[in-house]
Amino acid sequence: MSVDLTGYGGQWPDLHWPNGARLAVSVVVNFEEGAEQQVGYGDAVSERMGEVISVVEPGRRDRGQEQIFAYGMRAGLWRMLDALDRFAIPASFFCCGRAVQQSPALTAEAVKRGHEAALHGWRWRPHADYASREEEAADIDRSIRVIEAACGARPVGFFCRGAESDWTRSLLIERGFLYASNAFDDDLPYFDCRGAQPLLVLPYALDTNDMKFFHPNGFVRACEMVDYVSDALDVLLREAEAGKPRLLNIGYHLRICGRPARFPAFELVLAKLHALGDRVYVARRDRIAEAFLKAVRA
């Protein structure tokens, strides 16, 4: 199937977000610690990407890597939740089912504070790796059950590590999902109409994302991410205030920007968003999806 290289073709819908702004901003916090591959969890190998590339022989338990991930839940989560409270910023938490299963009270705390629990797969793995539709469906279903049991509500949004499979979007439609986010190809939500019924796609972004602290061509100091996100905000605000609706995605991880030296990359961006007031519509992804649907169907 060919890739759609046209999109809106330069003719964007004339819409305002609920507060009157034309730029929506989604803050995402990835909740995946405990869902990564670890020999200590019974997996064949351990995740190699962390503060350093693991030097433990594949197949042997890497306790250091386990602890690097565990820091996100034990310390980073609380630092980031408190900052979201302080600046009154609603976020979407991309939750892996197995991470929720291991830390249900922590997931519930995020939802209790007003944040969205979206589905990030059962494991922190690409859904493109699933060998069958049935295997993927089973993992989506058990993730839904675990998140609903912990939070009291079913997830309505989806994003997995890497890429979806050929079946992912049809599985989401069958289960009544509001939106999917495995897309990096636009600055505005759009509909995937290739299946029997359309699915709303809220594109995500990997450039305004703290995972670049773990990449050799990415951020080193917190100020670098703050400056980068500020540049994105400046460009999109100019376009939005010239009449073009836009969406900016900013992604964080508990074990990355939950660390003290990188935490300003989270806190200072939240402060900037708070200071912009009604020039931007900062909202959970489910609220952005609902607002887009209401605007384009009005």
PDB file of C-alpha atoms in Angstrom:
ATOM      1  CA  MET A   1       0.000   0.000   0.000  1.00  0.00           C
ATOM      2  CA  SER A   2       1.387   3.407  -0.959  1.00  0.00           C
ATOM      3  CA  VAL A   3       2.213   6.106   1.571  1.00  0.00           C
ATOM      4  CA  ASP A   4      -0.007   9.208   1.525  1.00  0.00           C
ATOM      5  CA  LEU A   5       2.376  12.047   0.727  1.00  0.00           C
ATOM      6  CA  THR A   6      -0.368  14.634   0.156  1.00  0.00           C
ATOM      7  CA  GLY A   7      -2.313  14.791   3.414  1.00  0.00           C
ATOM      8  CA  TYR A   8      -4.293  18.030   3.626  1.00  0.00           C
ATOM      9  CA  GLY A   9      -2.557  19.336   0.504  1.00  0.00           C
ATOM     10  CA  GLY A  10      -2.112  22.750   2.082  1.00  0.00           C
ATOM     11  CA  GLN A  11      -5.867  23.145   2.695  1.00  0.00           C
ATOM     12  CA  TRP A  12      -6.299  22.714   6.442  1.00  0.00           C
ATOM     13  CA  PRO A  13      -9.726  22.770   8.088  1.00  0.00           C
ATOM     14  CA  ASP A  14     -10.784  26.080   9.589  1.00  0.00           C
ATOM     15  CA  LEU A  15     -10.982  25.139  13.254  1.00  0.00           C
ATOM     16  CA  HIS A  16     -10.340  26.561  16.681  1.00  0.00           C
ATOM     17  CA  TRP A  17      -9.666  24.423  19.737  1.00  0.00           C
ATOM     18  CA  PRO A  18     -12.121  24.726  22.677  1.00  0.00           C
ATOM     19  CA  ASN A  19     -10.422  27.753  24.271  1.00  0.00           C
ATOM     20  CA  GLY A  20     -10.276  29.646  20.983  1.00  0.00           C
ATOM     21  CA  ALA A  21      -6.614  28.900  20.238  1.00  0.00           C
ATOM     22  CA  ARG A  22      -5.503  27.387  16.946  1.00  0.00           C
ATOM     23  CA  LEU A  23      -2.509  25.532  18.424  1.00  0.00           C
ATOM     24  CA  ALA A  24      -3.145  22.449  20.554  1.00  0.00           C
ATOM     25  CA  VAL A  25      -0.326  20.996  22.659  1.00  0.00           C
ATOM     26  CA  SER A  26      -0.188  17.425  23.928  1.00  0.00           C
ATOM     27  CA  VAL A  27       2.202  16.561  26.770  1.00  0.00           C
ATOM     28  CA  VAL A  28       2.862  12.821  26.887  1.00  0.00           C
ATOM     29  CA  VAL A  29       4.493  10.871  29.707  1.00  0.00           C
ATOM     30  CA  ASN A  30       5.523   7.335  28.819  1.00  0.00           C
ATOM     31  CA  PHE A  31       4.685   4.807  31.553  1.00  0.00           C
ATOM     32  CA  GLU A  32       6.595   1.717  30.413  1.00  0.00           C
ATOM     33  CA  GLU A  33       9.021   0.793  33.178  1.00  0.00           C
ATOM     34  CA  GLY A  34       8.442  -2.862  34.014  1.00  0.00           C
ATOM     35  CA  ALA A  35       7.278  -3.670  30.491  1.00  0.00           C
ATOM     36  CA  GLU A  36      10.723  -3.661  28.880  1.00  0.00           C
ATOM     37  CA  GLN A  37      12.563  -6.879  28.097  1.00  0.00           C
ATOM     38  CA  GLN A  38      14.574  -8.126  31.077  1.00  0.00           C
ATOM     39  CA  VAL A  39      16.145 -11.516  31.702  1.00  0.00           C
ATOM     40  CA  GLY A  40      15.173 -10.948  35.333  1.00  0.00           C
ATOM     41  CA  TYR A  41      11.534 -10.934  34.206  1.00  0.00           C
ATOM     42  CA  GLY A  42      11.952 -14.199  32.330  1.00  0.00           C
ATOM     43  CA  ASP A  43      12.782 -12.742  28.902  1.00  0.00           C
ATOM     44  CA  ALA A  44      15.503 -14.171  26.676  1.00  0.00           C
ATOM     45  CA  VAL A  45      17.427 -10.879  26.598  1.00  0.00           C
ATOM     46  CA  SER A  46      17.416  -7.543  28.422  1.00  0.00           C
ATOM     47  CA  GLU A  47      16.720  -4.115  26.906  1.00  0.00           C
ATOM     48  CA  ARG A  48      20.025  -2.616  25.782  1.00  0.00           C
ATOM     49  CA  MET A  49      19.040   1.070  25.507  1.00  0.00           C
ATOM     50  CA  GLY A  50      19.498   2.964  28.758  1.00  0.00           C
ATOM     51  CA  GLU A  51      21.841   5.525  30.291  1.00  0.00           C
ATOM     52  CA  VAL A  52      24.581   3.564  28.523  1.00  0.00           C
ATOM     53  CA  ILE A  53      24.424   0.698  26.045  1.00  0.00           C
ATOM     54  CA  SER A  54      24.369  -2.459  28.129  1.00  0.00           C
ATOM     55  CA  VAL A  55      27.642  -4.396  28.192  1.00  0.00           C
ATOM     56  CA  VAL A  56      26.116  -7.415  29.914  1.00  0.00           C
ATOM     57  CA  GLU A  57      26.241 -10.479  27.680  1.00  0.00           C
ATOM     58  CA  PRO A  58      22.847 -11.084  26.004  1.00  0.00           C
ATOM     59  CA  GLY A  59      20.946 -13.760  27.862  1.00  0.00           C
ATOM     60  CA  ARG A  60      22.382 -12.858  31.280  1.00  0.00           C
ATOM     61  CA  ARG A  61      20.499 -10.842  33.857  1.00  0.00           C
ATOM     62  CA  ASP A  62      21.333  -7.117  33.773  1.00  0.00           C
ATOM     63  CA  ARG A  63      20.473  -5.814  37.235  1.00  0.00           C
ATOM     64  CA  GLY A  64      21.835  -2.375  36.410  1.00  0.00           C
ATOM     65  CA  GLN A  65      19.478  -2.005  33.473  1.00  0.00           C
ATOM     66  CA  GLU A  66      16.571  -3.173  35.647  1.00  0.00           C
ATOM     67  CA  GLN A  67      17.409  -0.462  38.172  1.00  0.00           C
ATOM     68  CA  ILE A  68      17.735   2.260  35.525  1.00  0.00           C
ATOM     69  CA  PHE A  69      14.164   1.494  34.472  1.00  0.00           C
ATOM     70  CA  ALA A  70      12.932   1.101  38.070  1.00  0.00           C
ATOM     71  CA  TYR A  71      14.115   4.633  38.879  1.00  0.00           C
ATOM     72  CA  GLY A  72      11.377   5.973  36.646  1.00  0.00           C
ATOM     73  CA  MET A  73       8.640   4.486  38.826  1.00  0.00           C
ATOM     74  CA  ARG A  74      10.322   4.874  42.208  1.00  0.00           C
ATOM     75  CA  ALA A  75      11.444   8.500  41.832  1.00  0.00           C
ATOM     76  CA  GLY A  76      10.787  10.049  38.433  1.00  0.00           C
ATOM     77  CA  LEU A  77       7.017   9.565  38.451  1.00  0.00           C
ATOM     78  CA  TRP A  78       6.488  11.574  41.621  1.00  0.00           C
ATOM     79  CA  ARG A  79       8.738  14.429  40.528  1.00  0.00           C
ATOM     80  CA  MET A  80       6.867  14.692  37.230  1.00  0.00           C
ATOM     81  CA  LEU A  81       3.370  14.316  38.687  1.00  0.00           C
ATOM     82  CA  ASP A  82       4.072  17.107  41.163  1.00  0.00           C
ATOM     83  CA  ALA A  83       5.285  19.396  38.358  1.00  0.00           C
ATOM     84  CA  LEU A  84       2.161  18.688  36.298  1.00  0.00           C
ATOM     85  CA  ASP A  85       0.085  19.614  39.363  1.00  0.00           C
ATOM     86  CA  ARG A  86       2.084  22.776  39.974  1.00  0.00           C
ATOM     87  CA  PHE A  87       1.537  24.117  36.465  1.00  0.00           C
ATOM     88  CA  ALA A  88      -1.979  22.663  36.058  1.00  0.00           C
ATOM     89  CA  ILE A  89      -0.965  20.810  32.886  1.00  0.00           C
ATOM     90  CA  PRO A  90      -3.086  17.771  31.895  1.00  0.00           C
ATOM     91  CA  ALA A  91      -1.038  14.982  30.303  1.00  0.00           C
ATOM     92  CA  SER A  92      -1.598  11.697  28.541  1.00  0.00           C
ATOM     93  CA  PHE A  93       0.266   8.743  30.012  1.00  0.00           C
ATOM     94  CA  PHE A  94       1.188   6.098  27.414  1.00  0.00           C
ATOM     95  CA  CYS A  95       0.797   3.005  29.589  1.00  0.00           C
ATOM     96  CA  CYS A  96       2.164  -0.440  28.793  1.00  0.00           C
ATOM     97  CA  GLY A  97      -0.167  -3.117  30.102  1.00  0.00           C
ATOM     98  CA  ARG A  98       2.553  -5.051  31.900  1.00  0.00           C
ATOM     99  CA  ALA A  99       3.870  -1.873  33.532  1.00  0.00           C
ATOM    100  CA  VAL A 100       0.361  -1.186  34.838  1.00  0.00           C
ATOM    101  CA  GLN A 101       0.028  -4.784  36.014  1.00  0.00           C
ATOM    102  CA  GLN A 102       3.224  -4.389  38.057  1.00  0.00           C
ATOM    103  CA  SER A 103       2.377  -0.906  39.407  1.00  0.00           C
ATOM    104  CA  PRO A 104      -1.423  -0.489  39.343  1.00  0.00           C
ATOM    105  CA  ALA A 105      -1.507   1.989  42.234  1.00  0.00           C
ATOM    106  CA  LEU A 106       0.929   4.279  40.424  1.00  0.00           C
ATOM    107  CA  THR A 107      -1.195   4.276  37.281  1.00  0.00           C
ATOM    108  CA  ALA A 108      -4.275   4.990  39.367  1.00  0.00           C
ATOM    109  CA  GLU A 109      -2.488   7.940  40.994  1.00  0.00           C
ATOM    110  CA  ALA A 110      -1.809   9.532  37.602  1.00  0.00           C
ATOM    111  CA  VAL A 111      -5.467   9.154  36.604  1.00  0.00           C
ATOM    112  CA  LYS A 112      -6.616  10.431  40.001  1.00  0.00           C
ATOM    113  CA  ARG A 113      -4.649  13.619  39.315  1.00  0.00           C
ATOM    114  CA  GLY A 114      -6.567  14.167  36.084  1.00  0.00           C
ATOM    115  CA  HIS A 115      -4.357  12.556  33.461  1.00  0.00           C
ATOM    116  CA  GLU A 116      -5.288  10.163  30.652  1.00  0.00           C
ATOM    117  CA  ALA A 117      -4.172   6.523  30.635  1.00  0.00           C
ATOM    118  CA  ALA A 118      -3.726   5.584  26.968  1.00  0.00           C
ATOM    119  CA  LEU A 119      -2.586   2.164  25.767  1.00  0.00           C
ATOM    120  CA  HIS A 120       1.111   1.721  24.915  1.00  0.00           C
ATOM    121  CA  GLY A 121       0.909  -1.990  24.134  1.00  0.00           C
ATOM    122  CA  TRP A 122       1.346  -4.873  26.580  1.00  0.00           C
ATOM    123  CA  ARG A 123       5.138  -4.766  26.346  1.00  0.00           C
ATOM    124  CA  TRP A 124       7.497  -1.951  25.351  1.00  0.00           C
ATOM    125  CA  ARG A 125       7.927  -3.475  21.893  1.00  0.00           C
ATOM    126  CA  PRO A 126       6.972  -2.742  18.282  1.00  0.00           C
ATOM    127  CA  HIS A 127       3.578  -4.133  17.296  1.00  0.00           C
ATOM    128  CA  ALA A 128       5.057  -4.655  13.830  1.00  0.00           C
ATOM    129  CA  ASP A 129       6.789  -7.691  15.368  1.00  0.00           C
ATOM    130  CA  TYR A 130       3.570  -9.637  16.020  1.00  0.00           C
ATOM    131  CA  ALA A 131       3.439 -12.810  13.961  1.00  0.00           C
ATOM    132  CA  SER A 132      -0.356 -13.020  13.914  1.00  0.00           C
ATOM    133  CA  ARG A 133      -3.471 -10.919  14.318  1.00  0.00           C
ATOM    134  CA  GLU A 134      -4.658 -13.214  17.116  1.00  0.00           C
ATOM    135  CA  GLU A 135      -1.478 -12.789  19.166  1.00  0.00           C
ATOM    136  CA  GLU A 136      -1.651  -9.014  18.925  1.00  0.00           C
ATOM    137  CA  ALA A 137      -5.379  -8.966  19.721  1.00  0.00           C
ATOM    138  CA  ALA A 138      -4.801 -11.027  22.865  1.00  0.00           C
ATOM    139  CA  ASP A 139      -2.175  -8.585  24.140  1.00  0.00           C
ATOM    140  CA  ILE A 140      -4.348  -5.553  23.386  1.00  0.00           C
ATOM    141  CA  ASP A 141      -7.276  -7.155  25.192  1.00  0.00           C
ATOM    142  CA  ARG A 142      -5.348  -8.045  28.329  1.00  0.00           C
ATOM    143  CA  SER A 143      -3.835  -4.557  28.398  1.00  0.00           C
ATOM    144  CA  ILE A 144      -7.314  -3.033  28.247  1.00  0.00           C
ATOM    145  CA  ARG A 145      -8.439  -5.246  31.145  1.00  0.00           C
ATOM    146  CA  VAL A 146      -5.424  -4.362  33.294  1.00  0.00           C
ATOM    147  CA  ILE A 147      -5.701  -0.599  32.681  1.00  0.00           C
ATOM    148  CA  GLU A 148      -9.452  -0.609  33.274  1.00  0.00           C
ATOM    149  CA  ALA A 149      -9.020  -2.548  36.521  1.00  0.00           C
ATOM    150  CA  ALA A 150      -6.353  -0.121  37.777  1.00  0.00           C
ATOM    151  CA  CYS A 151      -7.939   3.137  36.615  1.00  0.00           C
ATOM    152  CA  GLY A 152     -11.670   2.463  36.454  1.00  0.00           C
ATOM    153  CA  ALA A 153     -11.924   3.355  32.760  1.00  0.00           C
ATOM    154  CA  ARG A 154     -11.003   1.775  29.433  1.00  0.00           C
ATOM    155  CA  PRO A 155      -8.201   3.377  27.424  1.00  0.00           C
ATOM    156  CA  VAL A 156      -9.432   5.119  24.257  1.00  0.00           C
ATOM    157  CA  GLY A 157      -6.064   6.003  22.693  1.00  0.00           C
ATOM    158  CA  PHE A 158      -3.183   3.884  21.428  1.00  0.00           C
ATOM    159  CA  PHE A 159       0.514   4.271  20.656  1.00  0.00           C
ATOM    160  CA  CYS A 160       3.122   1.500  20.577  1.00  0.00           C
ATOM    161  CA  ARG A 161       6.893   1.564  20.465  1.00  0.00           C
ATOM    162  CA  GLY A 162       8.257   1.534  16.929  1.00  0.00           C
ATOM    163  CA  ALA A 163       5.493   0.770  14.457  1.00  0.00           C
ATOM    164  CA  GLU A 164       2.076  -0.850  14.217  1.00  0.00           C
ATOM    165  CA  SER A 165       1.392  -4.157  12.498  1.00  0.00           C
ATOM    166  CA  ASP A 166      -0.793  -4.526   9.414  1.00  0.00           C
ATOM    167  CA  TRP A 167      -3.678  -5.405  11.751  1.00  0.00           C
ATOM    168  CA  THR A 168      -3.298  -2.883  14.585  1.00  0.00           C
ATOM    169  CA  ARG A 169      -5.720  -0.221  13.367  1.00  0.00           C
ATOM    170  CA  SER A 170      -8.478  -2.672  12.512  1.00  0.00           C
ATOM    171  CA  LEU A 171      -8.103  -4.191  15.988  1.00  0.00           C
ATOM    172  CA  LEU A 172      -8.436  -0.712  17.522  1.00  0.00           C
ATOM    173  CA  ILE A 173     -11.564   0.045  15.478  1.00  0.00           C
ATOM    174  CA  GLU A 174     -13.150  -3.244  16.543  1.00  0.00           C
ATOM    175  CA  ARG A 175     -12.538  -2.312  20.186  1.00  0.00           C
ATOM    176  CA  GLY A 176     -13.976   1.170  19.892  1.00  0.00           C
ATOM    177  CA  PHE A 177     -10.782   3.182  20.296  1.00  0.00           C
ATOM    178  CA  LEU A 178     -11.143   6.932  19.808  1.00  0.00           C
ATOM    179  CA  TYR A 179      -7.734   7.506  18.252  1.00  0.00           C
ATOM    180  CA  ALA A 180      -4.394   5.999  17.238  1.00  0.00           C
ATOM    181  CA  SER A 181      -1.075   7.856  17.442  1.00  0.00           C
ATOM    182  CA  ASN A 182       1.496   5.793  15.526  1.00  0.00           C
ATOM    183  CA  ALA A 183       1.994   8.524  12.950  1.00  0.00           C
ATOM    184  CA  PHE A 184       4.718  11.104  12.465  1.00  0.00           C
ATOM    185  CA  ASP A 185       3.491  12.623   9.227  1.00  0.00           C
ATOM    186  CA  ASP A 186       1.451  15.735  10.053  1.00  0.00           C
ATOM    187  CA  ASP A 187       0.918  18.670  12.421  1.00  0.00           C
ATOM    188  CA  LEU A 188      -2.835  18.057  12.676  1.00  0.00           C
ATOM    189  CA  PRO A 189      -5.101  15.066  13.362  1.00  0.00           C
ATOM    190  CA  TYR A 190      -6.591  13.327  10.338  1.00  0.00           C
ATOM    191  CA  PHE A 191      -8.677  10.296   9.415  1.00  0.00           C
ATOM    192  CA  ASP A 192      -7.309   6.981   8.192  1.00  0.00           C
ATOM    193  CA  CYS A 193     -10.058   5.901   5.809  1.00  0.00           C
ATOM    194  CA  ARG A 194      -8.373   2.812   4.378  1.00  0.00           C
ATOM    195  CA  GLY A 195     -10.435   0.350   6.423  1.00  0.00           C
ATOM    196  CA  ALA A 196     -14.138  -0.432   6.633  1.00  0.00           C
ATOM    197  CA  GLN A 197     -14.582   2.579   8.910  1.00  0.00           C
ATOM    198  CA  PRO A 198     -12.357   5.619   9.478  1.00  0.00           C
ATOM    199  CA  LEU A 199     -10.035   5.901  12.465  1.00  0.00           C
ATOM    200  CA  LEU A 200      -8.900   9.235  13.865  1.00  0.00           C
ATOM    201  CA  VAL A 201      -5.118   9.580  13.884  1.00  0.00           C
ATOM    202  CA  LEU A 202      -3.422  12.003  16.298  1.00  0.00           C
ATOM    203  CA  PRO A 203       0.147  12.224  15.007  1.00  0.00           C
ATOM    204  CA  TYR A 204       2.947  11.991  17.566  1.00  0.00           C
ATOM    205  CA  ALA A 205       6.544  13.282  17.337  1.00  0.00           C
ATOM    206  CA  LEU A 206       9.985  11.866  18.073  1.00  0.00           C
ATOM    207  CA  ASP A 207      11.962  15.086  17.704  1.00  0.00           C
ATOM    208  CA  THR A 208      10.346  17.055  20.565  1.00  0.00           C
ATOM    209  CA  ASN A 209      10.911  13.989  22.716  1.00  0.00           C
ATOM    210  CA  ASP A 210      13.284  13.304  25.589  1.00  0.00           C
ATOM    211  CA  MET A 211      14.281   9.927  24.116  1.00  0.00           C
ATOM    212  CA  LYS A 212      16.818  12.035  22.211  1.00  0.00           C
ATOM    213  CA  PHE A 213      18.806  12.258  25.451  1.00  0.00           C
ATOM    214  CA  PHE A 214      19.568   8.580  24.844  1.00  0.00           C
ATOM    215  CA  HIS A 215      20.574   9.110  21.197  1.00  0.00           C
ATOM    216  CA  PRO A 216      24.109  10.163  20.153  1.00  0.00           C
ATOM    217  CA  ASN A 217      22.758  12.899  17.854  1.00  0.00           C
ATOM    218  CA  GLY A 218      20.277  14.186  20.424  1.00  0.00           C
ATOM    219  CA  PHE A 219      20.123  16.329  23.555  1.00  0.00           C
ATOM    220  CA  VAL A 220      22.857  16.428  26.198  1.00  0.00           C
ATOM    221  CA  ARG A 221      21.804  19.202  28.580  1.00  0.00           C
ATOM    222  CA  ALA A 222      18.225  19.948  29.660  1.00  0.00           C
ATOM    223  CA  CYS A 223      18.408  23.443  28.168  1.00  0.00           C
ATOM    224  CA  GLU A 224      18.879  21.926  24.709  1.00  0.00           C
ATOM    225  CA  MET A 225      15.476  20.261  24.815  1.00  0.00           C
ATOM    226  CA  VAL A 226      13.866  23.387  26.280  1.00  0.00           C
ATOM    227  CA  ASP A 227      15.301  25.492  23.438  1.00  0.00           C
ATOM    228  CA  TYR A 228      14.261  22.927  20.834  1.00  0.00           C
ATOM    229  CA  VAL A 229      10.665  22.750  22.091  1.00  0.00           C
ATOM    230  CA  SER A 230      10.570  26.553  22.353  1.00  0.00           C
ATOM    231  CA  ASP A 231      11.573  26.812  18.688  1.00  0.00           C
ATOM    232  CA  ALA A 232       8.778  24.405  17.741  1.00  0.00           C
ATOM    233  CA  LEU A 233       6.292  26.438  19.760  1.00  0.00           C
ATOM    234  CA  ASP A 234       7.422  29.684  18.127  1.00  0.00           C
ATOM    235  CA  VAL A 235       7.031  28.314  14.597  1.00  0.00           C
ATOM    236  CA  LEU A 236       3.661  26.665  15.204  1.00  0.00           C
ATOM    237  CA  LEU A 237       2.291  29.674  17.077  1.00  0.00           C
ATOM    238  CA  ARG A 238       3.134  31.927  14.138  1.00  0.00           C
ATOM    239  CA  GLU A 239       1.366  29.552  11.773  1.00  0.00           C
ATOM    240  CA  ALA A 240      -1.601  29.097  14.118  1.00  0.00           C
ATOM    241  CA  GLU A 241      -2.039  32.825  14.637  1.00  0.00           C
ATOM    242  CA  ALA A 242      -1.965  33.236  10.855  1.00  0.00           C
ATOM    243  CA  GLY A 243      -5.048  31.004  10.715  1.00  0.00           C
ATOM    244  CA  LYS A 244      -3.596  27.509  10.330  1.00  0.00           C
ATOM    245  CA  PRO A 245      -4.662  25.005  13.036  1.00  0.00           C
ATOM    246  CA  ARG A 246      -1.806  22.970  14.479  1.00  0.00           C
ATOM    247  CA  LEU A 247      -0.899  20.263  17.021  1.00  0.00           C
ATOM    248  CA  LEU A 248       2.419  20.023  18.883  1.00  0.00           C
ATOM    249  CA  ASN A 249       3.409  16.819  20.698  1.00  0.00           C
ATOM    250  CA  ILE A 250       6.005  16.801  23.482  1.00  0.00           C
ATOM    251  CA  GLY A 251       7.073  13.404  24.818  1.00  0.00           C
ATOM    252  CA  TYR A 252       8.773  12.456  28.082  1.00  0.00           C
ATOM    253  CA  HIS A 253       9.839   9.294  29.914  1.00  0.00           C
ATOM    254  CA  LEU A 254       9.850   8.734  33.675  1.00  0.00           C
ATOM    255  CA  ARG A 255      13.381   7.296  33.712  1.00  0.00           C
ATOM    256  CA  ILE A 256      14.772  10.021  31.429  1.00  0.00           C
ATOM    257  CA  CYS A 257      13.447  13.457  32.417  1.00  0.00           C
ATOM    258  CA  GLY A 258      12.520  12.135  35.843  1.00  0.00           C
ATOM    259  CA  ARG A 259      16.258  12.330  36.588  1.00  0.00           C
ATOM    260  CA  PRO A 260      17.330  15.534  38.413  1.00  0.00           C
ATOM    261  CA  ALA A 261      19.763  16.813  35.778  1.00  0.00           C
ATOM    262  CA  ARG A 262      17.207  16.406  32.972  1.00  0.00           C
ATOM    263  CA  PHE A 263      14.129  17.390  34.980  1.00  0.00           C
ATOM    264  CA  PRO A 264      14.381  21.082  33.930  1.00  0.00           C
ATOM    265  CA  ALA A 265      13.646  19.906  30.373  1.00  0.00           C
ATOM    266  CA  PHE A 266      10.239  18.915  31.716  1.00  0.00           C
ATOM    267  CA  GLU A 267       9.632  21.617  34.317  1.00  0.00           C
ATOM    268  CA  LEU A 268      10.692  24.594  32.189  1.00  0.00           C
ATOM    269  CA  VAL A 269       8.607  23.459  29.222  1.00  0.00           C
ATOM    270  CA  LEU A 270       5.568  23.124  31.489  1.00  0.00           C
ATOM    271  CA  ALA A 271       6.238  26.623  32.829  1.00  0.00           C
ATOM    272  CA  LYS A 272       6.394  27.991  29.273  1.00  0.00           C
ATOM    273  CA  LEU A 273       3.124  26.296  28.317  1.00  0.00           C
ATOM    274  CA  HIS A 274       1.458  27.633  31.464  1.00  0.00           C
ATOM    275  CA  ALA A 275       2.688  31.166  30.715  1.00  0.00           C
ATOM    276  CA  LEU A 276       1.250  31.061  27.171  1.00  0.00           C
ATOM    277  CA  GLY A 277      -2.264  30.843  28.622  1.00  0.00           C
ATOM    278  CA  ASP A 278      -5.048  30.779  26.031  1.00  0.00           C
ATOM    279  CA  ARG A 279      -2.655  31.253  23.124  1.00  0.00           C
ATOM    280  CA  VAL A 280      -2.422  27.449  23.229  1.00  0.00           C
ATOM    281  CA  TYR A 281      -4.852  24.644  24.060  1.00  0.00           C
ATOM    282  CA  VAL A 282      -2.933  22.265  26.341  1.00  0.00           C
ATOM    283  CA  ALA A 283      -4.979  19.116  26.793  1.00  0.00           C
ATOM    284  CA  ARG A 284      -4.982  15.353  27.111  1.00  0.00           C
ATOM    285  CA  ARG A 285      -4.955  13.501  23.815  1.00  0.00           C
ATOM    286  CA  ASP A 286      -8.478  12.159  24.285  1.00  0.00           C
ATOM    287  CA  ARG A 287      -9.739  15.731  24.776  1.00  0.00           C
ATOM    288  CA  ILE A 288      -7.870  16.887  21.661  1.00  0.00           C
ATOM    289  CA  ALA A 289      -9.411  14.000  19.703  1.00  0.00           C
ATOM    290  CA  GLU A 290     -12.905  14.850  20.941  1.00  0.00           C
ATOM    291  CA  ALA A 291     -12.446  18.535  20.141  1.00  0.00           C
ATOM    292  CA  PHE A 292     -11.188  17.783  16.632  1.00  0.00           C
ATOM    293  CA  LEU A 293     -14.107  15.464  15.919  1.00  0.00           C
ATOM    294  CA  LYS A 294     -16.591  18.058  17.153  1.00  0.00           C
ATOM    295  CA  ALA A 295     -14.993  20.810  15.085  1.00  0.00           C
ATOM    296  CA  VAL A 296     -14.760  18.958  11.776  1.00  0.00           C
ATOM    297  CA  ARG A 297     -18.214  17.400  12.067  1.00  0.00           C
ATOM    298  CA  ALA A 298     -19.999  20.603  13.109  1.00  0.00           C
TER     299      ALA A 298
END
